[in-house]
PDB file of C-alpha atoms in Angstrom:
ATOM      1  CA  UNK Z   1      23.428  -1.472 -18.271  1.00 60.00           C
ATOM      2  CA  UNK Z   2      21.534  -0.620 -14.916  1.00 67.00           C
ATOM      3  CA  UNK Z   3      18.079   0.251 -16.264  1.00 71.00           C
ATOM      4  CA  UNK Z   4      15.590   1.931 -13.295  1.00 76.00           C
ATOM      5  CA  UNK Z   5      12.673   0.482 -15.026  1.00 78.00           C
ATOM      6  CA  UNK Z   6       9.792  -0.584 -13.955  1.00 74.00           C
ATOM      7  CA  UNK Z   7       6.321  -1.589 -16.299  1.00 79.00           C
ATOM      8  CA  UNK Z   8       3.093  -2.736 -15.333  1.00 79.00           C
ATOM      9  CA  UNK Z   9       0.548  -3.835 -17.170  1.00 83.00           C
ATOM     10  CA  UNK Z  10      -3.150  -4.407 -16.256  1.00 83.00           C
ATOM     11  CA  UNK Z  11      -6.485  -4.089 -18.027  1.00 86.00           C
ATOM     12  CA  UNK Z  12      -7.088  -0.583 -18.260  1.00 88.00           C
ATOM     13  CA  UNK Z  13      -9.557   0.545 -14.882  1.00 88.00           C
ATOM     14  CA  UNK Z  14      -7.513  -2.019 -13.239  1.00 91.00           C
ATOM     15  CA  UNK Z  15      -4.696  -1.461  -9.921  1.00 94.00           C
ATOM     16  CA  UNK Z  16      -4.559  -2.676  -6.957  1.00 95.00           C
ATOM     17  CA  UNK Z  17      -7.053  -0.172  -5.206  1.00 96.00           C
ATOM     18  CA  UNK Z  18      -9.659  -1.175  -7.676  1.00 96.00           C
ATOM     19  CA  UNK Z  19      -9.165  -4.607  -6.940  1.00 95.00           C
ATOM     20  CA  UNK Z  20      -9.040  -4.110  -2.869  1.00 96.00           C
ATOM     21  CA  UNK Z  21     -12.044  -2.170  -3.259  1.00 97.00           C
ATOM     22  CA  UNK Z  22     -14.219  -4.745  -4.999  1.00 95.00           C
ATOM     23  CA  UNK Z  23     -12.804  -7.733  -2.484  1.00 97.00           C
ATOM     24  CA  UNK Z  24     -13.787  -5.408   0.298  1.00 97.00           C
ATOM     25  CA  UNK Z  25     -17.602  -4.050  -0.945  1.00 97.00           C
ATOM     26  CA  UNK Z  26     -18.450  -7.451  -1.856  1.00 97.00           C
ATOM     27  CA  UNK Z  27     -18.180  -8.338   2.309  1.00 98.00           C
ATOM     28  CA  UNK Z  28     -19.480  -5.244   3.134  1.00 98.00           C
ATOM     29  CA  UNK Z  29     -16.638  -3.793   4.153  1.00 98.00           C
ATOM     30  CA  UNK Z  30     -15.718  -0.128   3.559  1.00 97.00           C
ATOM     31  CA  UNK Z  31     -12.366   1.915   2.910  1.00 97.00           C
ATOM     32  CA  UNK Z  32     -12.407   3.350   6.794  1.00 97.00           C
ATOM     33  CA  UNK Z  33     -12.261  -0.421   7.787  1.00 97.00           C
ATOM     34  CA  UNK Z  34      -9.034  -1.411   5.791  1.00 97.00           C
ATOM     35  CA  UNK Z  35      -5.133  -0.701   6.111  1.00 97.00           C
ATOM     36  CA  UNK Z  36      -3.073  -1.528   3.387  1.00 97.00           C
ATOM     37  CA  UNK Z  37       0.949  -0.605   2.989  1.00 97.00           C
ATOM     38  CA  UNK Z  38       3.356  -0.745   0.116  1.00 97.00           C
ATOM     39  CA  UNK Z  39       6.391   0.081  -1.825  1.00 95.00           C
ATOM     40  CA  UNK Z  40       6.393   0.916  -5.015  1.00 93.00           C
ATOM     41  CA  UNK Z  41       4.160   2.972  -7.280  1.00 92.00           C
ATOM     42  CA  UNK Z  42       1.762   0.663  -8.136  1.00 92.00           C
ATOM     43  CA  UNK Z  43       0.710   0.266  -4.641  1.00 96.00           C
ATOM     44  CA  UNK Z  44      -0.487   4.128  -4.539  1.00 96.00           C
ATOM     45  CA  UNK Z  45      -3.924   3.446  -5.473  1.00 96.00           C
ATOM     46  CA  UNK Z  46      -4.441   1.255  -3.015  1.00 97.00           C
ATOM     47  CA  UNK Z  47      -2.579   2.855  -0.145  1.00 98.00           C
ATOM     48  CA  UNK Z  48      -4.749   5.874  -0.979  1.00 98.00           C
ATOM     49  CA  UNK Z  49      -8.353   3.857  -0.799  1.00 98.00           C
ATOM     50  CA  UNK Z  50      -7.502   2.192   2.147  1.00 98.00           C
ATOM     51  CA  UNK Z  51      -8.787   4.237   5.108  1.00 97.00           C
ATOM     52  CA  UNK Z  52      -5.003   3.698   6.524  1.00 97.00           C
ATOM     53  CA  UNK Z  53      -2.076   3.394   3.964  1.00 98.00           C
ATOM     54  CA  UNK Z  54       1.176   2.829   5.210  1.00 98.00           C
ATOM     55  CA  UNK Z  55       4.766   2.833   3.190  1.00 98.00           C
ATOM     56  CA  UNK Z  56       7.752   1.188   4.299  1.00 98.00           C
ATOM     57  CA  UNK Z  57      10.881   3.405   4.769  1.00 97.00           C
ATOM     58  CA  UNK Z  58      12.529   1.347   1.666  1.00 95.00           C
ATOM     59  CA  UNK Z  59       9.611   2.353  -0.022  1.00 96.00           C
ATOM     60  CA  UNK Z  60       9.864   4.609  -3.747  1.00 94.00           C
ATOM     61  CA  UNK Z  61       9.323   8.345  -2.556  1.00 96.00           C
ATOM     62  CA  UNK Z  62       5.727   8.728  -4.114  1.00 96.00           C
ATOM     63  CA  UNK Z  63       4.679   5.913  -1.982  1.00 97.00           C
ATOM     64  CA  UNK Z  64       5.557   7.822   1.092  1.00 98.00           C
ATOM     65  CA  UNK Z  65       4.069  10.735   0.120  1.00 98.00           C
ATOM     66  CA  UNK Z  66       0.744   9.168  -0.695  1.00 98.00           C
ATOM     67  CA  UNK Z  67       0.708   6.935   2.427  1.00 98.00           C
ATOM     68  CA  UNK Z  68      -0.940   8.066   5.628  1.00 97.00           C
ATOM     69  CA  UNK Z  69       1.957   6.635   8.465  1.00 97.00           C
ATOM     70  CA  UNK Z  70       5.462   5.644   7.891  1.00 97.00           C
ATOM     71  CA  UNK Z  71       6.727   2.635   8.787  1.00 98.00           C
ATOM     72  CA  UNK Z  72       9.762   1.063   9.579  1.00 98.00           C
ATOM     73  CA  UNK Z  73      11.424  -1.730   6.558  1.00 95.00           C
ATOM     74  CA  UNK Z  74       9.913  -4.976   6.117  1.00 90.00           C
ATOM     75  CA  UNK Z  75      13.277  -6.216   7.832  1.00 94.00           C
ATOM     76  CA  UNK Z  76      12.092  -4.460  10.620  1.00 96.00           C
ATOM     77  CA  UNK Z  77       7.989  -5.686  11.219  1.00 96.00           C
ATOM     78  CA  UNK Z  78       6.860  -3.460   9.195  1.00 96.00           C
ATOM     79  CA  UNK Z  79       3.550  -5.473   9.096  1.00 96.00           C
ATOM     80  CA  UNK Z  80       3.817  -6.034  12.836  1.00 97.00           C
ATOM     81  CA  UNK Z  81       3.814  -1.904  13.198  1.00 97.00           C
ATOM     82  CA  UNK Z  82       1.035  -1.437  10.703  1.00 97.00           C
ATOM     83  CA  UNK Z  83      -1.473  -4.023  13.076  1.00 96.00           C
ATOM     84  CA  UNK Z  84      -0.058  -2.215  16.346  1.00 96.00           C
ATOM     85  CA  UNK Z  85      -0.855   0.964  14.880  1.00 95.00           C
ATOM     86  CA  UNK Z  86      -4.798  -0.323  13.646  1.00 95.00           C
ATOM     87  CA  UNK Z  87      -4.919  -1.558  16.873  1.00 95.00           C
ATOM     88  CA  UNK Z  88      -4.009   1.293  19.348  1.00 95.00           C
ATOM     89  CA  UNK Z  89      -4.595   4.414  17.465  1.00 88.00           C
TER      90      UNK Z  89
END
């Protein structure tokens, strides 16, 4: 069988916009100064607290719609576009 399943577990609180958030306070950096970008749903929280969240075009549909920009695949730079974008914009 060809199970779409996907499970995450974490202490309860706990994702990966929780965890950016507390890396970036404690060097006194805020959301508006971070850009974060993702794929799949667990990445959401994040995407959403950084003051720029990206998703990939491979990335899960809920991703995109939470993210702020699209960008191309990883295949493609997608990192490379997310820094141009910080950069110039």
């Amino acid at each position: 069988d060809n199970l779409d399943v996907l499970i995450e577990m974490s202490l309860l609180g706990t994702n990966k916009g929780t965890g950016l958030e507390r890396v970036a306070s404690s060097r006194g950096i805020s959301a508006s100064e971070v850009a974060a970008m993702g794929d799949m749903p667990n990445d959401i929280p994040m995407i959403k607290w950084a003051g720029i969240g990206g998703a990939v075009a491979n990335a899960h549909d809920w991703v995109k719609a939470a993210a702020d920009i699209q960008l191309p695949t990883n295949d493609e730079h997608a990192f490379a576009h997310l820094v141009d974008h910080v950069l110039n914009n």
